[in-house]
PDB file of C-alpha atoms in Angstrom:
ATOM      1  CA  MET A   1     147.723-121.546 125.392  1.00 57.00           C
ATOM      2  CA  ALA A   2     149.253-118.383 125.968  1.00 69.00           C
ATOM      3  CA  ILE A   3     150.892-116.381 123.288  1.00 76.00           C
ATOM      4  CA  ASP A   4     154.124-114.868 124.125  1.00 84.00           C
ATOM      5  CA  ILE A   5     154.220-111.218 123.453  1.00 87.00           C
ATOM      6  CA  ASN A   6     157.809-111.309 122.455  1.00 88.00           C
ATOM      7  CA  GLU A   7     157.156-113.874 119.850  1.00 86.00           C
ATOM      8  CA  THR A   8     154.379-111.663 118.487  1.00 85.00           C
ATOM      9  CA  ILE A   9     156.652-108.650 118.358  1.00 86.00           C
ATOM     10  CA  GLN A  10     159.297-110.698 116.668  1.00 87.00           C
ATOM     11  CA  ALA A  11     156.743-111.975 114.104  1.00 84.00           C
ATOM     12  CA  LEU A  12     155.673-108.415 113.397  1.00 80.00           C
ATOM     13  CA  ARG A  13     159.254-107.340 112.988  1.00 83.00           C
ATOM     14  CA  ASP A  14     159.833-110.200 110.612  1.00 83.00           C
ATOM     15  CA  MET A  15     156.836-109.065 108.564  1.00 81.00           C
ATOM     16  CA  ILE A  16     157.948-105.418 108.331  1.00 76.00           C
ATOM     17  CA  PRO A  17     160.131-106.011 105.267  1.00 73.00           C
ATOM     18  CA  ILE A  18     157.263-107.857 103.628  1.00 74.00           C
ATOM     19  CA  LEU A  19     154.758-105.095 104.402  1.00 72.00           C
ATOM     20  CA  ASP A  20     155.639-101.952 102.488  1.00 69.00           C
ATOM     21  CA  PRO A  21     153.025 -99.263 103.175  1.00 71.00           C
ATOM     22  CA  GLU A  22     154.092 -97.283 100.123  1.00 77.00           C
ATOM     23  CA  ASP A  23     153.364-100.176  97.771  1.00 75.00           C
ATOM     24  CA  ASP A  24     150.058-100.747  99.467  1.00 74.00           C
ATOM     25  CA  TYR A  25     149.251 -97.022  99.252  1.00 83.00           C
ATOM     26  CA  LEU A  26     150.131 -96.931  95.575  1.00 84.00           C
ATOM     27  CA  THR A  27     148.036-100.021  94.923  1.00 84.00           C
ATOM     28  CA  ILE A  28     145.103 -98.534  96.839  1.00 86.00           C
ATOM     29  CA  ALA A  29     145.518 -95.167  95.077  1.00 88.00           C
ATOM     30  CA  ALA A  30     145.692 -96.896  91.676  1.00 89.00           C
ATOM     31  CA  ALA A  31     142.607 -98.938  92.569  1.00 91.00           C
ATOM     32  CA  GLU A  32     140.741 -95.805  93.710  1.00 92.00           C
ATOM     33  CA  GLU A  33     141.812 -93.989  90.531  1.00 93.00           C
ATOM     34  CA  ARG A  34     140.730 -96.952  88.407  1.00 93.00           C
ATOM     35  CA  MET A  35     137.407 -97.099  90.274  1.00 94.00           C
ATOM     36  CA  SER A  36     136.946 -93.333  89.769  1.00 92.00           C
ATOM     37  CA  THR A  37     137.739 -93.658  86.045  1.00 94.00           C
ATOM     38  CA  THR A  38     135.378 -96.605  85.757  1.00 94.00           C
ATOM     39  CA  LYS A  39     132.690 -94.651  87.666  1.00 94.00           C
ATOM     40  CA  THR A  40     133.125 -91.657  85.330  1.00 94.00           C
ATOM     41  CA  GLY A  41     133.006 -93.939  82.282  1.00 93.00           C
ATOM     42  CA  ARG A  42     129.902 -95.640  83.616  1.00 94.00           C
ATOM     43  CA  LYS A  43     128.237 -92.287  84.305  1.00 94.00           C
ATOM     44  CA  LYS A  44     129.100 -91.187  80.753  1.00 95.00           C
ATOM     45  CA  GLU A  45     127.793 -94.469  79.287  1.00 94.00           C
ATOM     46  CA  LEU A  46     124.676 -94.208  81.459  1.00 95.00           C
ATOM     47  CA  LYS A  47     124.103 -90.616  80.287  1.00 95.00           C
ATOM     48  CA  GLU A  48     124.580 -91.644  76.628  1.00 94.00           C
ATOM     49  CA  ALA A  49     122.246 -94.625  77.134  1.00 94.00           C
ATOM     50  CA  ASP A  50     119.664 -92.322  78.757  1.00 95.00           C
ATOM     51  CA  THR A  51     119.943 -89.875  75.807  1.00 95.00           C
ATOM     52  CA  LYS A  52     119.526 -92.757  73.356  1.00 95.00           C
ATOM     53  CA  LEU A  53     116.590 -94.042  75.405  1.00 95.00           C
ATOM     54  CA  GLN A  54     114.900 -90.607  75.298  1.00 95.00           C
ATOM     55  CA  ALA A  55     115.451 -90.446  71.515  1.00 94.00           C
ATOM     56  CA  LEU A  56     114.008 -93.960  71.127  1.00 95.00           C
ATOM     57  CA  VAL A  57     111.014 -92.999  73.305  1.00 95.00           C
ATOM     58  CA  ALA A  58     110.418 -89.964  71.055  1.00 94.00           C
ATOM     59  CA  VAL A  59     110.663 -92.199  67.954  1.00 93.00           C
ATOM     60  CA  LEU A  60     108.294 -94.702  69.568  1.00 93.00           C
ATOM     61  CA  ASP A  61     105.756 -91.954  70.359  1.00 91.00           C
ATOM     62  CA  ALA A  62     106.002 -90.622  66.799  1.00 89.00           C
ATOM     63  CA  ALA A  63     105.571 -94.153  65.438  1.00 88.00           C
ATOM     64  CA  ARG A  64     102.532 -94.690  67.672  1.00 87.00           C
ATOM     65  CA  LYS A  65     100.992 -91.415  66.502  1.00 84.00           C
ATOM     66  CA  SER A  66     101.694 -92.155  62.842  1.00 81.00           C
ATOM     67  CA  SER A  67     100.375 -95.693  63.114  1.00 79.00           C
ATOM     68  CA  THR A  68      97.055 -94.634  64.619  1.00 79.00           C
ATOM     69  CA  ARG A  69      94.234 -93.791  62.208  1.00 72.00           C
ATOM     70  CA  PRO A  70      93.502 -90.051  62.028  1.00 73.00           C
ATOM     71  CA  ASP A  71      89.944 -88.890  62.742  1.00 74.00           C
ATOM     72  CA  GLY A  72      89.287 -87.960  59.099  1.00 77.00           C
ATOM     73  CA  VAL A  73      90.346 -91.361  57.740  1.00 77.00           C
ATOM     74  CA  PRO A  74      87.584 -94.002  57.702  1.00 80.00           C
ATOM     75  CA  SER A  75      87.970 -97.268  59.570  1.00 79.00           C
ATOM     76  CA  ALA A  76      88.795-100.502  57.765  1.00 79.00           C
ATOM     77  CA  GLN A  77      85.109-101.522  57.858  1.00 85.00           C
ATOM     78  CA  GLN A  78      83.993 -98.136  56.516  1.00 84.00           C
ATOM     79  CA  HIS A  79      86.653 -98.315  53.814  1.00 82.00           C
ATOM     80  CA  ALA A  80      85.512-101.818  52.815  1.00 87.00           C
ATOM     81  CA  ALA A  81      81.872-100.644  52.749  1.00 90.00           C
ATOM     82  CA  THR A  82      82.821 -97.661  50.586  1.00 89.00           C
ATOM     83  CA  LEU A  83      84.736 -99.948  48.200  1.00 90.00           C
ATOM     84  CA  ASN A  84      81.720-102.275  47.980  1.00 91.00           C
ATOM     85  CA  ASP A  85      79.427 -99.312  47.230  1.00 92.00           C
ATOM     86  CA  LEU A  86      81.808 -98.031  44.570  1.00 92.00           C
ATOM     87  CA  ASP A  87      82.079-101.504  43.016  1.00 91.00           C
ATOM     88  CA  GLY A  88      78.268-101.683  42.895  1.00 92.00           C
ATOM     89  CA  SER A  89      78.126 -98.251  41.273  1.00 93.00           C
ATOM     90  CA  ARG A  90      80.815 -99.267  38.769  1.00 93.00           C
ATOM     91  CA  ILE A  91      78.901-102.420  37.850  1.00 93.00           C
ATOM     92  CA  SER A  92      75.601-100.557  37.445  1.00 93.00           C
ATOM     93  CA  LEU A  93      77.321 -97.869  35.357  1.00 94.00           C
ATOM     94  CA  ALA A  94      78.958-100.521  33.182  1.00 93.00           C
ATOM     95  CA  LYS A  95      75.542-102.160  32.678  1.00 94.00           C
ATOM     96  CA  ALA A  96      73.974 -98.783  31.842  1.00 94.00           C
ATOM     97  CA  ILE A  97      76.786 -98.086  29.359  1.00 94.00           C
ATOM     98  CA  ASN A  98      76.328-101.515  27.752  1.00 94.00           C
ATOM     99  CA  ASP A  99      72.562-100.950  27.514  1.00 94.00           C
ATOM    100  CA  ALA A 100      73.113 -97.492  26.011  1.00 94.00           C
ATOM    101  CA  GLU A 101      75.630 -98.893  23.517  1.00 94.00           C
ATOM    102  CA  ALA A 102      73.177-101.648  22.545  1.00 93.00           C
ATOM    103  CA  ALA A 103      70.394 -99.081  22.108  1.00 93.00           C
ATOM    104  CA  LEU A 104      72.763 -96.889  20.073  1.00 94.00           C
ATOM    105  CA  ALA A 105      73.714 -99.818  17.830  1.00 93.00           C
ATOM    106  CA  SER A 106      70.013-100.626  17.361  1.00 93.00           C
ATOM    107  CA  LYS A 107      69.214 -97.001  16.491  1.00 93.00           C
ATOM    108  CA  GLU A 108      72.194 -96.809  14.120  1.00 94.00           C
ATOM    109  CA  ALA A 109      70.995 -99.973  12.360  1.00 93.00           C
ATOM    110  CA  GLU A 110      67.470 -98.520  12.141  1.00 94.00           C
ATOM    111  CA  LEU A 111      68.882 -95.229  10.816  1.00 94.00           C
ATOM    112  CA  ALA A 112      70.897 -97.083   8.164  1.00 93.00           C
ATOM    113  CA  ARG A 113      67.783 -99.054   7.167  1.00 94.00           C
ATOM    114  CA  LEU A 114      65.700 -95.856   6.978  1.00 94.00           C
ATOM    115  CA  LYS A 115      68.389 -94.104   4.932  1.00 93.00           C
ATOM    116  CA  GLU A 116      68.411 -97.019   2.506  1.00 92.00           C
ATOM    117  CA  GLU A 117      64.607 -96.921   2.296  1.00 92.00           C
ATOM    118  CA  THR A 118      64.772 -93.142   1.709  1.00 91.00           C
ATOM    119  CA  ARG A 119      67.350 -93.612  -1.030  1.00 90.00           C
ATOM    120  CA  ILE A 120      65.189 -96.295  -2.673  1.00 88.00           C
ATOM    121  CA  LEU A 121      62.110 -94.078  -2.416  1.00 86.00           C
ATOM    122  CA  GLU A 122      63.986 -91.079  -3.829  1.00 86.00           C
ATOM    123  CA  ASP A 123      65.288 -93.175  -6.717  1.00 84.00           C
ATOM    124  CA  SER A 124      61.843 -94.592  -7.500  1.00 80.00           C
ATOM    125  CA  ASP A 125      59.260 -92.778  -9.639  1.00 72.00           C
ATOM    126  CA  PRO A 126      55.780 -93.866  -8.596  1.00 67.00           C
ATOM    127  CA  ALA A 127      54.202 -91.995 -11.498  1.00 64.00           C
ATOM    128  CA  ALA A 128      56.296 -93.988 -13.961  1.00 66.00           C
ATOM    129  CA  GLU A 129      55.371 -97.240 -12.241  1.00 67.00           C
ATOM    130  CA  HIS A 130      51.646 -96.591 -12.684  1.00 64.00           C
ATOM    131  CA  GLU A 131      49.746 -95.175 -15.555  1.00 66.00           C
ATOM    132  CA  LEU A 132      47.648 -92.432 -14.119  1.00 62.00           C
ATOM    133  CA  ASP A 133      44.647 -90.953 -15.799  1.00 67.00           C
ATOM    134  CA  ALA A 134      45.065 -87.245 -15.086  1.00 71.00           C
ATOM    135  CA  THR A 135      41.439 -86.581 -15.834  1.00 73.00           C
ATOM    136  CA  ALA A 136      40.242 -89.131 -13.296  1.00 73.00           C
ATOM    137  CA  LEU A 137      42.651 -87.709 -10.734  1.00 76.00           C
ATOM    138  CA  ARG A 138      41.412 -84.155 -11.329  1.00 78.00           C
ATOM    139  CA  LEU A 139      37.807 -85.309 -11.072  1.00 75.00           C
ATOM    140  CA  ALA A 140      38.549 -87.053  -7.772  1.00 80.00           C
ATOM    141  CA  MET A 141      40.188 -83.889  -6.405  1.00 84.00           C
ATOM    142  CA  TYR A 142      37.247 -81.740  -7.538  1.00 78.00           C
ATOM    143  CA  LYS A 143      34.837 -84.161  -5.906  1.00 81.00           C
ATOM    144  CA  GLY A 144      36.832 -83.945  -2.694  1.00 82.00           C
ATOM    145  CA  LEU A 145      36.512 -80.161  -2.802  1.00 82.00           C
ATOM    146  CA  GLY A 146      32.741 -80.507  -3.207  1.00 83.00           C
ATOM    147  CA  PHE A 147      32.421 -80.184  -7.009  1.00 83.00           C
ATOM    148  CA  GLU A 148      30.942 -82.994  -9.066  1.00 85.00           C
ATOM    149  CA  SER A 149      30.633 -82.591 -12.825  1.00 81.00           C
ATOM    150  CA  VAL A 150      27.819 -83.923 -14.975  1.00 82.00           C
ATOM    151  CA  VAL A 151      28.866 -84.772 -18.557  1.00 82.00           C
ATOM    152  CA  ASP A 152      26.900 -85.433 -21.700  1.00 84.00           C
ATOM    153  CA  LYS A 153      27.309 -88.441 -23.943  1.00 85.00           C
ATOM    154  CA  ASP A 154      30.256 -86.762 -25.725  1.00 85.00           C
ATOM    155  CA  GLY A 155      32.170 -86.266 -22.451  1.00 78.00           C
ATOM    156  CA  ARG A 156      31.627 -82.508 -22.189  1.00 81.00           C
ATOM    157  CA  VAL A 157      30.766 -80.963 -18.806  1.00 78.00           C
ATOM    158  CA  ILE A 158      27.292 -79.485 -18.982  1.00 82.00           C
ATOM    159  CA  LYS A 159      26.490 -79.041 -15.278  1.00 86.00           C
ATOM    160  CA  MET A 160      28.339 -78.882 -11.958  1.00 84.00           C
ATOM    161  CA  LEU A 161      26.878 -80.063  -8.674  1.00 85.00           C
ATOM    162  CA  VAL A 162      28.315 -78.018  -5.797  1.00 85.00           C
ATOM    163  CA  ARG A 163      28.166 -79.229  -2.224  1.00 88.00           C
ATOM    164  CA  ALA A 164      28.189 -76.214   0.137  1.00 85.00           C
ATOM    165  CA  GLN A 165      29.788 -76.171   3.582  1.00 83.00           C
ATOM    166  CA  THR A 166      26.323 -76.209   5.070  1.00 84.00           C
ATOM    167  CA  GLY A 167      25.644 -79.512   3.322  1.00 81.00           C
ATOM    168  CA  ASP A 168      23.282 -78.070   0.674  1.00 84.00           C
ATOM    169  CA  VAL A 169      23.772 -79.198  -2.930  1.00 85.00           C
ATOM    170  CA  HIS A 170      23.502 -76.579  -5.745  1.00 83.00           C
ATOM    171  CA  CYS A 171      23.391 -77.194  -9.475  1.00 83.00           C
ATOM    172  CA  VAL A 172      25.174 -74.804 -11.865  1.00 83.00           C
ATOM    173  CA  ASP A 173      24.255 -75.097 -15.531  1.00 83.00           C
ATOM    174  CA  PHE A 174      26.940 -74.141 -18.098  1.00 79.00           C
ATOM    175  CA  LYS A 175      24.476 -73.378 -20.900  1.00 79.00           C
ATOM    176  CA  ASP A 176      24.437 -69.680 -20.058  1.00 78.00           C
ATOM    177  CA  ASN A 177      26.861 -67.485 -21.934  1.00 79.00           C
ATOM    178  CA  LYS A 178      28.868 -66.324 -18.946  1.00 83.00           C
ATOM    179  CA  SER A 179      32.631 -66.019 -18.832  1.00 83.00           C
ATOM    180  CA  ALA A 180      34.849 -68.638 -17.209  1.00 81.00           C
ATOM    181  CA  TYR A 181      35.636 -66.091 -14.471  1.00 86.00           C
ATOM    182  CA  GLU A 182      31.961 -65.638 -13.666  1.00 85.00           C
ATOM    183  CA  TYR A 183      31.365 -69.396 -13.543  1.00 80.00           C
ATOM    184  CA  SER A 184      34.373 -69.998 -11.256  1.00 83.00           C
ATOM    185  CA  HIS A 185      33.403 -67.086  -8.992  1.00 85.00           C
ATOM    186  CA  ASN A 186      29.853 -68.443  -8.742  1.00 84.00           C
ATOM    187  CA  LEU A 187      31.073 -72.010  -8.041  1.00 81.00           C
ATOM    188  CA  TRP A 188      33.402 -70.891  -5.213  1.00 85.00           C
ATOM    189  CA  LYS A 189      30.714 -68.665  -3.779  1.00 85.00           C
ATOM    190  CA  LEU A 190      28.271 -71.599  -3.626  1.00 82.00           C
ATOM    191  CA  ALA A 191      30.911 -73.978  -2.201  1.00 82.00           C
ATOM    192  CA  SER A 192      31.826 -71.609   0.620  1.00 82.00           C
ATOM    193  CA  SER A 193      28.229 -70.904   1.630  1.00 77.00           C
TER     194      SER A 193
END
């Protein structure tokens, strides 16, 4: 099968009106321009995406740093242990406060009772409640000081027994005509010997 060259030339000549190099050039130029515009747009979008990516990386790093526990902040276990210790302290302090309040209430009740007893004692007159013999009381006091009187059948003091600090007992007779001052001076002298 041989192709006739003339037929080929004729076929090419027939195609010449169909093939317009200017249209093809314009189409190719428009395609190249469109591809260049698309390439520029893509480069711009890629640059914007890269800028956004860098910003997001910076935000991610900041979020990582802020989400990590600083060195000065205790761990969750340490924090829980501290809370448990503080709860224990709070409970023991509350118990101590309750005990102190109970002791205070007890002391206040005791104070009120003692105040009432004091008021009752201040209002009472023990001397009026009992009939006291002043003479017997004086004699008891004198005996405590070491003086014991000896009376006659009429109730008059005729002698005084004096117990000295040494334990000796002296007898002073009141039949002499001495003054009361002399008798008292002599009695005290004997008592302090």
